Amino acid sequence: MSLNLSVTAVVPAAGIGTRMQADIPKQYLEIAGKTILEHTLDALMAHPLVNHIIIAAHPDDNILPTLPFYKKSWLTVVKGGAERAQSVLNAVSTLPETAWALVHDAARPCLSTEDIGKLLTLINDQSVAGGILATPVRDTMKRAHPTKKQIVSHTESRESLWHALTPQLFRAGALTHAIQAGLTSGVLITDEASAMEAVGHQVKLVAGNPANIKITHPEDLPLAAFYLSQLANTHKE
Ligand SMILES: Nc1ccn([C@@H]2O[C@H](COP(=O)(O)OP(=O)(O)OP(=O)(O)O)[C@@H](O)[C@H]2O)c(=O)n1
Ligand SMILES: C[C@](O)(CO)[C@H](O)COP(=O)(O)O
């Protein structure tokens, strides 16, 4: 892949972390002396093809401007929206249509450079509009009964079932149009791929490291700390 290619990372970071039950948004909780957001930005910038980052931040975010990287030339900050999809749209719509947008949750700091590289190989794959890091489901999947709380209705087939992770890689123009169409039509957009799928694009699943967890609940913090320590060890080798 030619190194003169450049990729812009888009980091939705405008959430308030309700499920984390912390007194600050979870992306600003610290692990090993750095905020989760700083770990995430470090992971993205570690890949040589990623040379700019757009963060979508909450309009009332008064922590972001205090962080060391805030004035860096490789960073742009845009206003986040009420939903993740709007935050991503506010960022990706500022890019040239043909630019590659690597969309990655601020809450996923345990991202390896190797996994970024695996996803970026899709830039040379003309058969798909882009793709996502994902991991095959390991557990048997149960569908709960819609009205009987936590009673099993039936077992879902886990055949060809994957957990969608991030980053998710698409061209900015196609992704902008897909999210706009989804928000207009009321399609549920919980990730970039769902918007792209809804307008008929082919999306590739790229097997990624299951350590790339999304920090969501309090019990995710020590697990993320462990995975980050493992990543730090691999960087030292
Ligand atoms: N309106 C929103 C909502 C979420 N996000 C971002 O999208 C990522 C994944 O969202 P999630 O894990 O749900 O984060 P929160 O919305 O903060 O968590 P919660 O749902 O528990 O409030 C996070 O990095 C979050 O900051 C965003 O940019 N804009
Ligand atoms: C984008 C995502 O991380 C892929 O699994 C997930 O959909 C985000 O969901 P959330 O409810 O906004 O955390």
PDB file of C-alpha atoms and ligand atoms in Angstrom:
ATOM      1  CA  MET A   1       0.000   0.000   0.000  1.00  0.00           C
ATOM      2  CA  SER A   2       1.496   3.338  -0.977  1.00  0.00           C
ATOM      3  CA  LEU A   3       2.641   5.365   2.000  1.00  0.00           C
ATOM      4  CA  ASN A   4       1.646   8.637   0.312  1.00  0.00           C
ATOM      5  CA  LEU A   5      -1.973   7.646   0.911  1.00  0.00           C
ATOM      6  CA  SER A   6      -3.470   9.421   3.911  1.00  0.00           C
ATOM      7  CA  VAL A   7      -6.309   8.329   6.137  1.00  0.00           C
ATOM      8  CA  THR A   8      -8.278  10.517   8.537  1.00  0.00           C
ATOM      9  CA  ALA A   9      -9.435   8.980  11.777  1.00  0.00           C
ATOM     10  CA  VAL A  10     -12.864  10.100  12.992  1.00  0.00           C
ATOM     11  CA  VAL A  11     -13.374   9.659  16.738  1.00  0.00           C
ATOM     12  CA  PRO A  12     -16.915   9.973  18.114  1.00  0.00           C
ATOM     13  CA  ALA A  13     -16.259  11.210  21.670  1.00  0.00           C
ATOM     14  CA  ALA A  14     -19.412  13.160  22.517  1.00  0.00           C
ATOM     15  CA  GLY A  15     -21.060  10.556  24.720  1.00  0.00           C
ATOM     16  CA  ILE A  16     -21.677  11.009  28.451  1.00  0.00           C
ATOM     17  CA  GLY A  17     -21.034   7.409  29.513  1.00  0.00           C
ATOM     18  CA  THR A  18     -24.297   6.785  31.350  1.00  0.00           C
ATOM     19  CA  ARG A  19     -23.681   3.046  31.679  1.00  0.00           C
ATOM     20  CA  MET A  20     -20.262   3.671  33.248  1.00  0.00           C
ATOM     21  CA  GLN A  21     -21.928   5.451  36.195  1.00  0.00           C
ATOM     22  CA  ALA A  22     -18.905   7.741  36.628  1.00  0.00           C
ATOM     23  CA  ASP A  23     -18.920  11.433  37.533  1.00  0.00           C
ATOM     24  CA  ILE A  24     -17.170  12.354  34.266  1.00  0.00           C
ATOM     25  CA  PRO A  25     -17.660  11.036  30.729  1.00  0.00           C
ATOM     26  CA  LYS A  26     -15.911   7.645  30.509  1.00  0.00           C
ATOM     27  CA  GLN A  27     -13.507   8.732  27.730  1.00  0.00           C
ATOM     28  CA  TYR A  28     -11.831  10.951  30.347  1.00  0.00           C
ATOM     29  CA  LEU A  29     -11.354   8.246  32.987  1.00  0.00           C
ATOM     30  CA  GLU A  30      -7.660   7.425  33.374  1.00  0.00           C
ATOM     31  CA  ILE A  31      -5.765   4.171  32.868  1.00  0.00           C
ATOM     32  CA  ALA A  32      -2.006   4.072  33.576  1.00  0.00           C
ATOM     33  CA  GLY A  33      -1.895   7.860  33.975  1.00  0.00           C
ATOM     34  CA  LYS A  34      -3.578   8.748  30.666  1.00  0.00           C
ATOM     35  CA  THR A  35      -7.213   9.291  29.734  1.00  0.00           C
ATOM     36  CA  ILE A  36      -8.950   6.605  27.710  1.00  0.00           C
ATOM     37  CA  LEU A  37      -9.243   9.130  24.872  1.00  0.00           C
ATOM     38  CA  GLU A  38      -5.477   9.741  24.890  1.00  0.00           C
ATOM     39  CA  HIS A  39      -4.816   6.007  24.702  1.00  0.00           C
ATOM     40  CA  THR A  40      -7.228   5.781  21.763  1.00  0.00           C
ATOM     41  CA  LEU A  41      -5.598   8.683  19.896  1.00  0.00           C
ATOM     42  CA  ASP A  42      -2.136   7.187  20.535  1.00  0.00           C
ATOM     43  CA  ALA A  43      -3.325   3.867  19.089  1.00  0.00           C
ATOM     44  CA  LEU A  44      -4.670   5.553  15.945  1.00  0.00           C
ATOM     45  CA  MET A  45      -1.644   7.793  15.375  1.00  0.00           C
ATOM     46  CA  ALA A  46       0.685   4.797  15.769  1.00  0.00           C
ATOM     47  CA  HIS A  47      -0.213   3.721  12.228  1.00  0.00           C
ATOM     48  CA  PRO A  48       1.893   5.547   9.585  1.00  0.00           C
ATOM     49  CA  LEU A  49      -1.068   6.093   7.246  1.00  0.00           C
ATOM     50  CA  VAL A  50      -3.183   7.871   9.879  1.00  0.00           C
ATOM     51  CA  ASN A  51      -2.123  11.506   9.786  1.00  0.00           C
ATOM     52  CA  HIS A  52      -5.158  13.464  10.974  1.00  0.00           C
ATOM     53  CA  ILE A  53      -7.859  12.927  13.587  1.00  0.00           C
ATOM     54  CA  ILE A  54     -11.260  14.590  13.844  1.00  0.00           C
ATOM     55  CA  ILE A  55     -12.860  14.313  17.268  1.00  0.00           C
ATOM     56  CA  ALA A  56     -16.603  14.893  17.627  1.00  0.00           C
ATOM     57  CA  ALA A  57     -16.938  16.311  21.149  1.00  0.00           C
ATOM     58  CA  HIS A  58     -19.922  17.197  23.325  1.00  0.00           C
ATOM     59  CA  PRO A  59     -20.676  20.947  23.094  1.00  0.00           C
ATOM     60  CA  ASP A  60     -20.315  21.227  26.876  1.00  0.00           C
ATOM     61  CA  ASP A  61     -17.048  19.264  27.014  1.00  0.00           C
ATOM     62  CA  ASN A  62     -14.672  21.320  29.180  1.00  0.00           C
ATOM     63  CA  ILE A  63     -12.127  18.535  29.693  1.00  0.00           C
ATOM     64  CA  LEU A  64     -10.951  18.071  26.111  1.00  0.00           C
ATOM     65  CA  PRO A  65      -9.349  21.564  25.857  1.00  0.00           C
ATOM     66  CA  THR A  66      -7.245  20.774  28.934  1.00  0.00           C
ATOM     67  CA  LEU A  67      -5.547  17.753  27.395  1.00  0.00           C
ATOM     68  CA  PRO A  68      -1.965  18.027  26.028  1.00  0.00           C
ATOM     69  CA  PHE A  69      -2.830  17.072  22.423  1.00  0.00           C
ATOM     70  CA  TYR A  70      -5.647  19.646  22.077  1.00  0.00           C
ATOM     71  CA  LYS A  71      -3.618  22.180  20.098  1.00  0.00           C
ATOM     72  CA  LYS A  72      -1.811  19.632  17.892  1.00  0.00           C
ATOM     73  CA  SER A  73      -1.890  20.359  14.148  1.00  0.00           C
ATOM     74  CA  TRP A  74      -3.092  16.809  13.395  1.00  0.00           C
ATOM     75  CA  LEU A  75      -6.288  17.368  15.404  1.00  0.00           C
ATOM     76  CA  THR A  76      -9.611  18.911  14.410  1.00  0.00           C
ATOM     77  CA  VAL A  77     -12.541  19.122  16.838  1.00  0.00           C
ATOM     78  CA  VAL A  78     -16.167  19.311  15.688  1.00  0.00           C
ATOM     79  CA  LYS A  79     -19.402  19.433  17.648  1.00  0.00           C
ATOM     80  CA  GLY A  80     -20.920  16.049  18.480  1.00  0.00           C
ATOM     81  CA  GLY A  81     -24.612  15.302  18.158  1.00  0.00           C
ATOM     82  CA  ALA A  82     -27.391  13.808  20.272  1.00  0.00           C
ATOM     83  CA  GLU A  83     -26.671  10.350  18.833  1.00  0.00           C
ATOM     84  CA  ARG A  84     -23.397   8.678  17.848  1.00  0.00           C
ATOM     85  CA  ALA A  85     -24.455   8.652  14.177  1.00  0.00           C
ATOM     86  CA  GLN A  86     -24.909  12.440  14.194  1.00  0.00           C
ATOM     87  CA  SER A  87     -21.541  12.907  15.852  1.00  0.00           C
ATOM     88  CA  VAL A  88     -19.905  10.826  13.142  1.00  0.00           C
ATOM     89  CA  LEU A  89     -21.813  12.692  10.409  1.00  0.00           C
ATOM     90  CA  ASN A  90     -20.712  16.080  11.774  1.00  0.00           C
ATOM     91  CA  ALA A  91     -17.104  14.922  11.462  1.00  0.00           C
ATOM     92  CA  VAL A  92     -17.061  12.862   8.276  1.00  0.00           C
ATOM     93  CA  SER A  93     -19.065  15.451   6.301  1.00  0.00           C
ATOM     94  CA  THR A  94     -16.133  17.885   6.640  1.00  0.00           C
ATOM     95  CA  LEU A  95     -13.901  15.580   4.585  1.00  0.00           C
ATOM     96  CA  PRO A  96     -13.445  15.438   0.802  1.00  0.00           C
ATOM     97  CA  GLU A  97     -15.791  12.842  -0.720  1.00  0.00           C
ATOM     98  CA  THR A  98     -12.936  10.547  -1.778  1.00  0.00           C
ATOM     99  CA  ALA A  99     -11.093  10.699   1.548  1.00  0.00           C
ATOM    100  CA  TRP A 100     -10.907   7.484   3.571  1.00  0.00           C
ATOM    101  CA  ALA A 101     -12.531   7.850   7.000  1.00  0.00           C
ATOM    102  CA  LEU A 102     -11.420   5.456   9.745  1.00  0.00           C
ATOM    103  CA  VAL A 103     -14.186   5.762  12.328  1.00  0.00           C
ATOM    104  CA  HIS A 104     -13.222   4.549  15.793  1.00  0.00           C
ATOM    105  CA  ASP A 105     -14.954   4.810  19.169  1.00  0.00           C
ATOM    106  CA  ALA A 106     -13.157   6.955  21.726  1.00  0.00           C
ATOM    107  CA  ALA A 107     -14.147   4.220  24.194  1.00  0.00           C
ATOM    108  CA  ARG A 108     -12.030   1.574  22.443  1.00  0.00           C
ATOM    109  CA  PRO A 109      -8.402   2.268  23.509  1.00  0.00           C
ATOM    110  CA  CYS A 110      -7.133  -1.327  23.154  1.00  0.00           C
ATOM    111  CA  LEU A 111      -6.622  -1.113  19.382  1.00  0.00           C
ATOM    112  CA  SER A 112      -3.478  -2.592  17.860  1.00  0.00           C
ATOM    113  CA  THR A 113      -1.525  -1.119  14.959  1.00  0.00           C
ATOM    114  CA  GLU A 114      -1.689  -4.562  13.358  1.00  0.00           C
ATOM    115  CA  ASP A 115      -5.498  -4.496  13.348  1.00  0.00           C
ATOM    116  CA  ILE A 116      -5.533  -1.001  11.816  1.00  0.00           C
ATOM    117  CA  GLY A 117      -3.260  -2.322   9.086  1.00  0.00           C
ATOM    118  CA  LYS A 118      -5.502  -5.327   8.435  1.00  0.00           C
ATOM    119  CA  LEU A 119      -8.509  -3.050   7.951  1.00  0.00           C
ATOM    120  CA  LEU A 120      -6.625  -0.564   5.751  1.00  0.00           C
ATOM    121  CA  THR A 121      -5.847  -3.300   3.218  1.00  0.00           C
ATOM    122  CA  LEU A 122      -9.478  -2.831   2.116  1.00  0.00           C
ATOM    123  CA  ILE A 123      -8.408   0.416   0.448  1.00  0.00           C
ATOM    124  CA  ASN A 124      -7.149  -1.808  -2.365  1.00  0.00           C
ATOM    125  CA  ASP A 125     -10.282  -3.971  -2.481  1.00  0.00           C
ATOM    126  CA  GLN A 126     -12.563  -2.649  -5.219  1.00  0.00           C
ATOM    127  CA  SER A 127     -15.209  -5.302  -4.465  1.00  0.00           C
ATOM    128  CA  VAL A 128     -16.408  -3.624  -1.276  1.00  0.00           C
ATOM    129  CA  ALA A 129     -17.274  -0.075  -0.121  1.00  0.00           C
ATOM    130  CA  GLY A 130     -15.122  -0.630   2.945  1.00  0.00           C
ATOM    131  CA  GLY A 131     -15.244  -2.741   6.047  1.00  0.00           C
ATOM    132  CA  ILE A 132     -15.121  -3.174   9.785  1.00  0.00           C
ATOM    133  CA  LEU A 133     -13.091  -4.948  12.396  1.00  0.00           C
ATOM    134  CA  ALA A 134     -15.218  -7.694  13.905  1.00  0.00           C
ATOM    135  CA  THR A 135     -14.986 -10.895  15.937  1.00  0.00           C
ATOM    136  CA  PRO A 136     -17.003 -14.094  15.417  1.00  0.00           C
ATOM    137  CA  VAL A 137     -19.506 -14.828  18.192  1.00  0.00           C
ATOM    138  CA  ARG A 138     -18.182 -17.510  20.546  1.00  0.00           C
ATOM    139  CA  ASP A 139     -21.118 -18.121  22.874  1.00  0.00           C
ATOM    140  CA  THR A 140     -24.501 -19.684  22.238  1.00  0.00           C
ATOM    141  CA  MET A 141     -26.910 -16.765  21.658  1.00  0.00           C
ATOM    142  CA  LYS A 142     -30.264 -16.679  23.373  1.00  0.00           C
ATOM    143  CA  ARG A 143     -33.226 -14.461  22.407  1.00  0.00           C
ATOM    144  CA  ALA A 144     -35.140 -13.387  25.498  1.00  0.00           C
ATOM    145  CA  HIS A 145     -38.918 -13.656  25.555  1.00  0.00           C
ATOM    146  CA  PRO A 146     -40.327 -10.200  24.681  1.00  0.00           C
ATOM    147  CA  THR A 147     -42.665 -10.038  27.676  1.00  0.00           C
ATOM    148  CA  LYS A 148     -41.406 -12.675  30.157  1.00  0.00           C
ATOM    149  CA  LYS A 149     -38.341 -10.935  31.687  1.00  0.00           C
ATOM    150  CA  GLN A 150     -35.118 -12.944  31.203  1.00  0.00           C
ATOM    151  CA  ILE A 151     -36.931 -16.077  30.086  1.00  0.00           C
ATOM    152  CA  VAL A 152     -35.470 -17.662  26.971  1.00  0.00           C
ATOM    153  CA  SER A 153     -37.686 -17.434  23.922  1.00  0.00           C
ATOM    154  CA  HIS A 154     -35.349 -19.405  21.675  1.00  0.00           C
ATOM    155  CA  THR A 155     -31.732 -19.986  20.717  1.00  0.00           C
ATOM    156  CA  GLU A 156     -30.446 -17.913  17.810  1.00  0.00           C
ATOM    157  CA  SER A 157     -28.097 -19.517  15.325  1.00  0.00           C
ATOM    158  CA  ARG A 158     -24.591 -18.185  15.892  1.00  0.00           C
ATOM    159  CA  GLU A 159     -23.582 -19.360  12.411  1.00  0.00           C
ATOM    160  CA  SER A 160     -22.026 -16.397  10.550  1.00  0.00           C
ATOM    161  CA  LEU A 161     -22.756 -14.097  13.518  1.00  0.00           C
ATOM    162  CA  TRP A 162     -20.093 -11.477  14.342  1.00  0.00           C
ATOM    163  CA  HIS A 163     -19.568  -8.770  16.928  1.00  0.00           C
ATOM    164  CA  ALA A 164     -19.006  -5.461  15.116  1.00  0.00           C
ATOM    165  CA  LEU A 165     -16.065  -3.520  16.496  1.00  0.00           C
ATOM    166  CA  THR A 166     -14.405  -0.319  15.355  1.00  0.00           C
ATOM    167  CA  PRO A 167     -12.537   1.076  13.427  1.00  0.00           C
ATOM    168  CA  GLN A 168     -14.892   1.022  10.483  1.00  0.00           C
ATOM    169  CA  LEU A 169     -13.444   2.219   7.157  1.00  0.00           C
ATOM    170  CA  PHE A 170     -15.388   3.906   4.366  1.00  0.00           C
ATOM    171  CA  ARG A 171     -14.972   6.741   1.912  1.00  0.00           C
ATOM    172  CA  ALA A 172     -16.211   9.971   3.448  1.00  0.00           C
ATOM    173  CA  GLY A 173     -18.668  10.859   0.684  1.00  0.00           C
ATOM    174  CA  ALA A 174     -20.411   7.491   0.616  1.00  0.00           C
ATOM    175  CA  LEU A 175     -20.574   7.386   4.417  1.00  0.00           C
ATOM    176  CA  THR A 176     -21.919  10.942   4.653  1.00  0.00           C
ATOM    177  CA  HIS A 177     -24.715  10.180   2.209  1.00  0.00           C
ATOM    178  CA  ALA A 178     -25.515   6.855   3.891  1.00  0.00           C
ATOM    179  CA  ILE A 179     -25.792   8.344   7.385  1.00  0.00           C
ATOM    180  CA  GLN A 180     -27.871  11.263   6.079  1.00  0.00           C
ATOM    181  CA  ALA A 181     -30.223   8.795   4.340  1.00  0.00           C
ATOM    182  CA  GLY A 182     -30.452   6.658   7.458  1.00  0.00           C
ATOM    183  CA  LEU A 183     -31.207   9.566   9.774  1.00  0.00           C
ATOM    184  CA  THR A 184     -33.846  10.856   7.353  1.00  0.00           C
ATOM    185  CA  SER A 185     -35.553   7.485   6.929  1.00  0.00           C
ATOM    186  CA  GLY A 186     -35.356   6.552  10.608  1.00  0.00           C
ATOM    187  CA  VAL A 187     -33.178   3.479  10.013  1.00  0.00           C
ATOM    188  CA  LEU A 188     -31.470   2.406  13.274  1.00  0.00           C
ATOM    189  CA  ILE A 189     -27.815   3.357  12.873  1.00  0.00           C
ATOM    190  CA  THR A 190     -25.663   1.997  15.696  1.00  0.00           C
ATOM    191  CA  ASP A 191     -22.496   1.802  13.606  1.00  0.00           C
ATOM    192  CA  GLU A 192     -21.268   3.158  10.245  1.00  0.00           C
ATOM    193  CA  ALA A 193     -21.705  -0.225   8.555  1.00  0.00           C
ATOM    194  CA  SER A 194     -25.438  -0.291   9.356  1.00  0.00           C
ATOM    195  CA  ALA A 195     -25.885   2.964   7.457  1.00  0.00           C
ATOM    196  CA  MET A 196     -23.833   1.695   4.513  1.00  0.00           C
ATOM    197  CA  GLU A 197     -25.682  -1.643   4.467  1.00  0.00           C
ATOM    198  CA  ALA A 198     -29.048   0.153   4.486  1.00  0.00           C
ATOM    199  CA  VAL A 199     -28.242   1.874   1.179  1.00  0.00           C
ATOM    200  CA  GLY A 200     -26.954  -1.321  -0.395  1.00  0.00           C
ATOM    201  CA  HIS A 201     -23.171  -1.122  -0.031  1.00  0.00           C
ATOM    202  CA  GLN A 202     -21.015  -4.236   0.402  1.00  0.00           C
ATOM    203  CA  VAL A 203     -19.228  -4.193   3.755  1.00  0.00           C
ATOM    204  CA  LYS A 204     -16.303  -6.525   4.507  1.00  0.00           C
ATOM    205  CA  LEU A 205     -15.870  -8.195   7.901  1.00  0.00           C
ATOM    206  CA  VAL A 206     -12.197  -8.169   8.965  1.00  0.00           C
ATOM    207  CA  ALA A 207     -11.361 -10.447  11.898  1.00  0.00           C
ATOM    208  CA  GLY A 208      -9.885  -8.316  14.666  1.00  0.00           C
ATOM    209  CA  ASN A 209      -8.492  -8.886  18.136  1.00  0.00           C
ATOM    210  CA  PRO A 210     -11.300  -9.432  20.684  1.00  0.00           C
ATOM    211  CA  ALA A 211      -9.182  -7.422  23.156  1.00  0.00           C
ATOM    212  CA  ASN A 212     -10.423  -4.328  21.290  1.00  0.00           C
ATOM    213  CA  ILE A 213     -13.267  -3.927  23.769  1.00  0.00           C
ATOM    214  CA  LYS A 214     -15.587  -0.948  24.060  1.00  0.00           C
ATOM    215  CA  ILE A 215     -15.317   0.362  27.613  1.00  0.00           C
ATOM    216  CA  THR A 216     -18.998   0.548  28.586  1.00  0.00           C
ATOM    217  CA  HIS A 217     -19.521  -0.657  32.169  1.00  0.00           C
ATOM    218  CA  PRO A 218     -17.334  -0.252  35.292  1.00  0.00           C
ATOM    219  CA  GLU A 219     -16.094  -3.838  35.100  1.00  0.00           C
ATOM    220  CA  ASP A 220     -14.582  -3.084  31.677  1.00  0.00           C
ATOM    221  CA  LEU A 221     -11.951  -0.773  33.166  1.00  0.00           C
ATOM    222  CA  PRO A 222      -9.594  -3.363  34.762  1.00  0.00           C
ATOM    223  CA  LEU A 223      -9.909  -5.542  31.667  1.00  0.00           C
ATOM    224  CA  ALA A 224      -8.977  -2.624  29.418  1.00  0.00           C
ATOM    225  CA  ALA A 225      -6.052  -1.811  31.727  1.00  0.00           C
ATOM    226  CA  PHE A 226      -4.786  -5.375  31.335  1.00  0.00           C
ATOM    227  CA  TYR A 227      -5.142  -5.328  27.544  1.00  0.00           C
ATOM    228  CA  LEU A 228      -3.376  -1.950  27.350  1.00  0.00           C
ATOM    229  CA  SER A 229      -0.490  -3.332  29.409  1.00  0.00           C
ATOM    230  CA  GLN A 230      -0.213  -6.230  26.978  1.00  0.00           C
ATOM    231  CA  LEU A 231      -0.203  -3.839  24.010  1.00  0.00           C
ATOM    232  CA  ALA A 232       2.509  -1.736  25.693  1.00  0.00           C
ATOM    233  CA  ASN A 233       4.616  -4.881  26.101  1.00  0.00           C
ATOM    234  CA  THR A 234       4.292  -5.742  22.403  1.00  0.00           C
ATOM    235  CA  HIS A 235       5.336  -2.167  21.462  1.00  0.00           C
ATOM    236  CA  LYS A 236       8.500  -2.601  23.603  1.00  0.00           C
ATOM    237  CA  GLU A 237       9.533  -5.838  21.826  1.00  0.00           C
TER     238      GLU A 237
HETATM  239  N1  LIG B   1     -24.136  11.234  20.988  1.00  0.00           N
HETATM  240  C1  LIG B   1     -23.029  10.462  21.037  1.00  0.00           C
HETATM  241  C2  LIG B   1     -23.034   9.219  21.743  1.00  0.00           C
HETATM  242  C3  LIG B   1     -21.868   8.467  21.776  1.00  0.00           C
HETATM  243  N2  LIG B   1     -20.760   8.944  21.142  1.00  0.00           N
HETATM  244  C4  LIG B   1     -19.520   8.181  21.195  1.00  0.00           C
HETATM  245  O1  LIG B   1     -19.711   6.918  20.585  1.00  0.00           O
HETATM  246  C5  LIG B   1     -18.855   5.941  21.228  1.00  0.00           C
HETATM  247  C6  LIG B   1     -19.640   4.675  21.582  1.00  0.00           C
HETATM  248  O2  LIG B   1     -20.766   5.070  22.331  1.00  0.00           O
HETATM  249  P1  LIG B   1     -21.074   4.492  23.817  1.00  0.00           P
HETATM  250  O3  LIG B   1     -20.117   3.427  24.200  1.00  0.00           O
HETATM  251  O4  LIG B   1     -22.530   4.227  23.876  1.00  0.00           O
HETATM  252  O5  LIG B   1     -20.712   5.775  24.708  1.00  0.00           O
HETATM  253  P2  LIG B   1     -21.744   6.635  25.559  1.00  0.00           P
HETATM  254  O6  LIG B   1     -22.879   7.067  24.707  1.00  0.00           O
HETATM  255  O7  LIG B   1     -20.910   7.703  26.217  1.00  0.00           O
HETATM  256  O8  LIG B   1     -22.207   5.575  26.656  1.00  0.00           O
HETATM  257  P3  LIG B   1     -23.695   5.425  27.277  1.00  0.00           P
HETATM  258  O9  LIG B   1     -24.524   4.847  26.149  1.00  0.00           O
HETATM  259  O10 LIG B   1     -23.460   4.456  28.405  1.00  0.00           O
HETATM  260  O11 LIG B   1     -24.126   6.796  27.709  1.00  0.00           O
HETATM  261  C7  LIG B   1     -18.268   6.614  22.468  1.00  0.00           C
HETATM  262  O12 LIG B   1     -16.890   6.890  22.240  1.00  0.00           O
HETATM  263  C8  LIG B   1     -19.081   7.891  22.616  1.00  0.00           C
HETATM  264  O13 LIG B   1     -18.316   8.966  23.165  1.00  0.00           O
HETATM  265  C9  LIG B   1     -20.771  10.153  20.452  1.00  0.00           C
HETATM  266  O14 LIG B   1     -19.754  10.571  19.891  1.00  0.00           O
HETATM  267  N3  LIG B   1     -21.910  10.885  20.399  1.00  0.00           N
HETATM  268  C1  LIG B   2     -20.039   1.237  16.961  1.00  0.00           C
HETATM  269  C2  LIG B   2     -20.065   0.083  17.921  1.00  0.00           C
HETATM  270  O1  LIG B   2     -18.982   0.194  18.837  1.00  0.00           O
HETATM  271  C3  LIG B   2     -19.936  -1.205  17.148  1.00  0.00           C
HETATM  272  O2  LIG B   2     -20.136  -2.304  18.017  1.00  0.00           O
HETATM  273  C4  LIG B   2     -21.369   0.058  18.745  1.00  0.00           C
HETATM  274  O3  LIG B   2     -22.464  -0.060  17.874  1.00  0.00           O
HETATM  275  C5  LIG B   2     -21.524   1.326  19.564  1.00  0.00           C
HETATM  276  O4  LIG B   2     -22.730   1.182  20.304  1.00  0.00           O
HETATM  277  P1  LIG B   2     -23.044   2.226  21.457  1.00  0.00           P
HETATM  278  O5  LIG B   2     -24.356   1.823  22.057  1.00  0.00           O
HETATM  279  O6  LIG B   2     -23.086   3.580  20.773  1.00  0.00           O
HETATM  280  O7  LIG B   2     -21.923   2.096  22.422  1.00  0.00           O
END
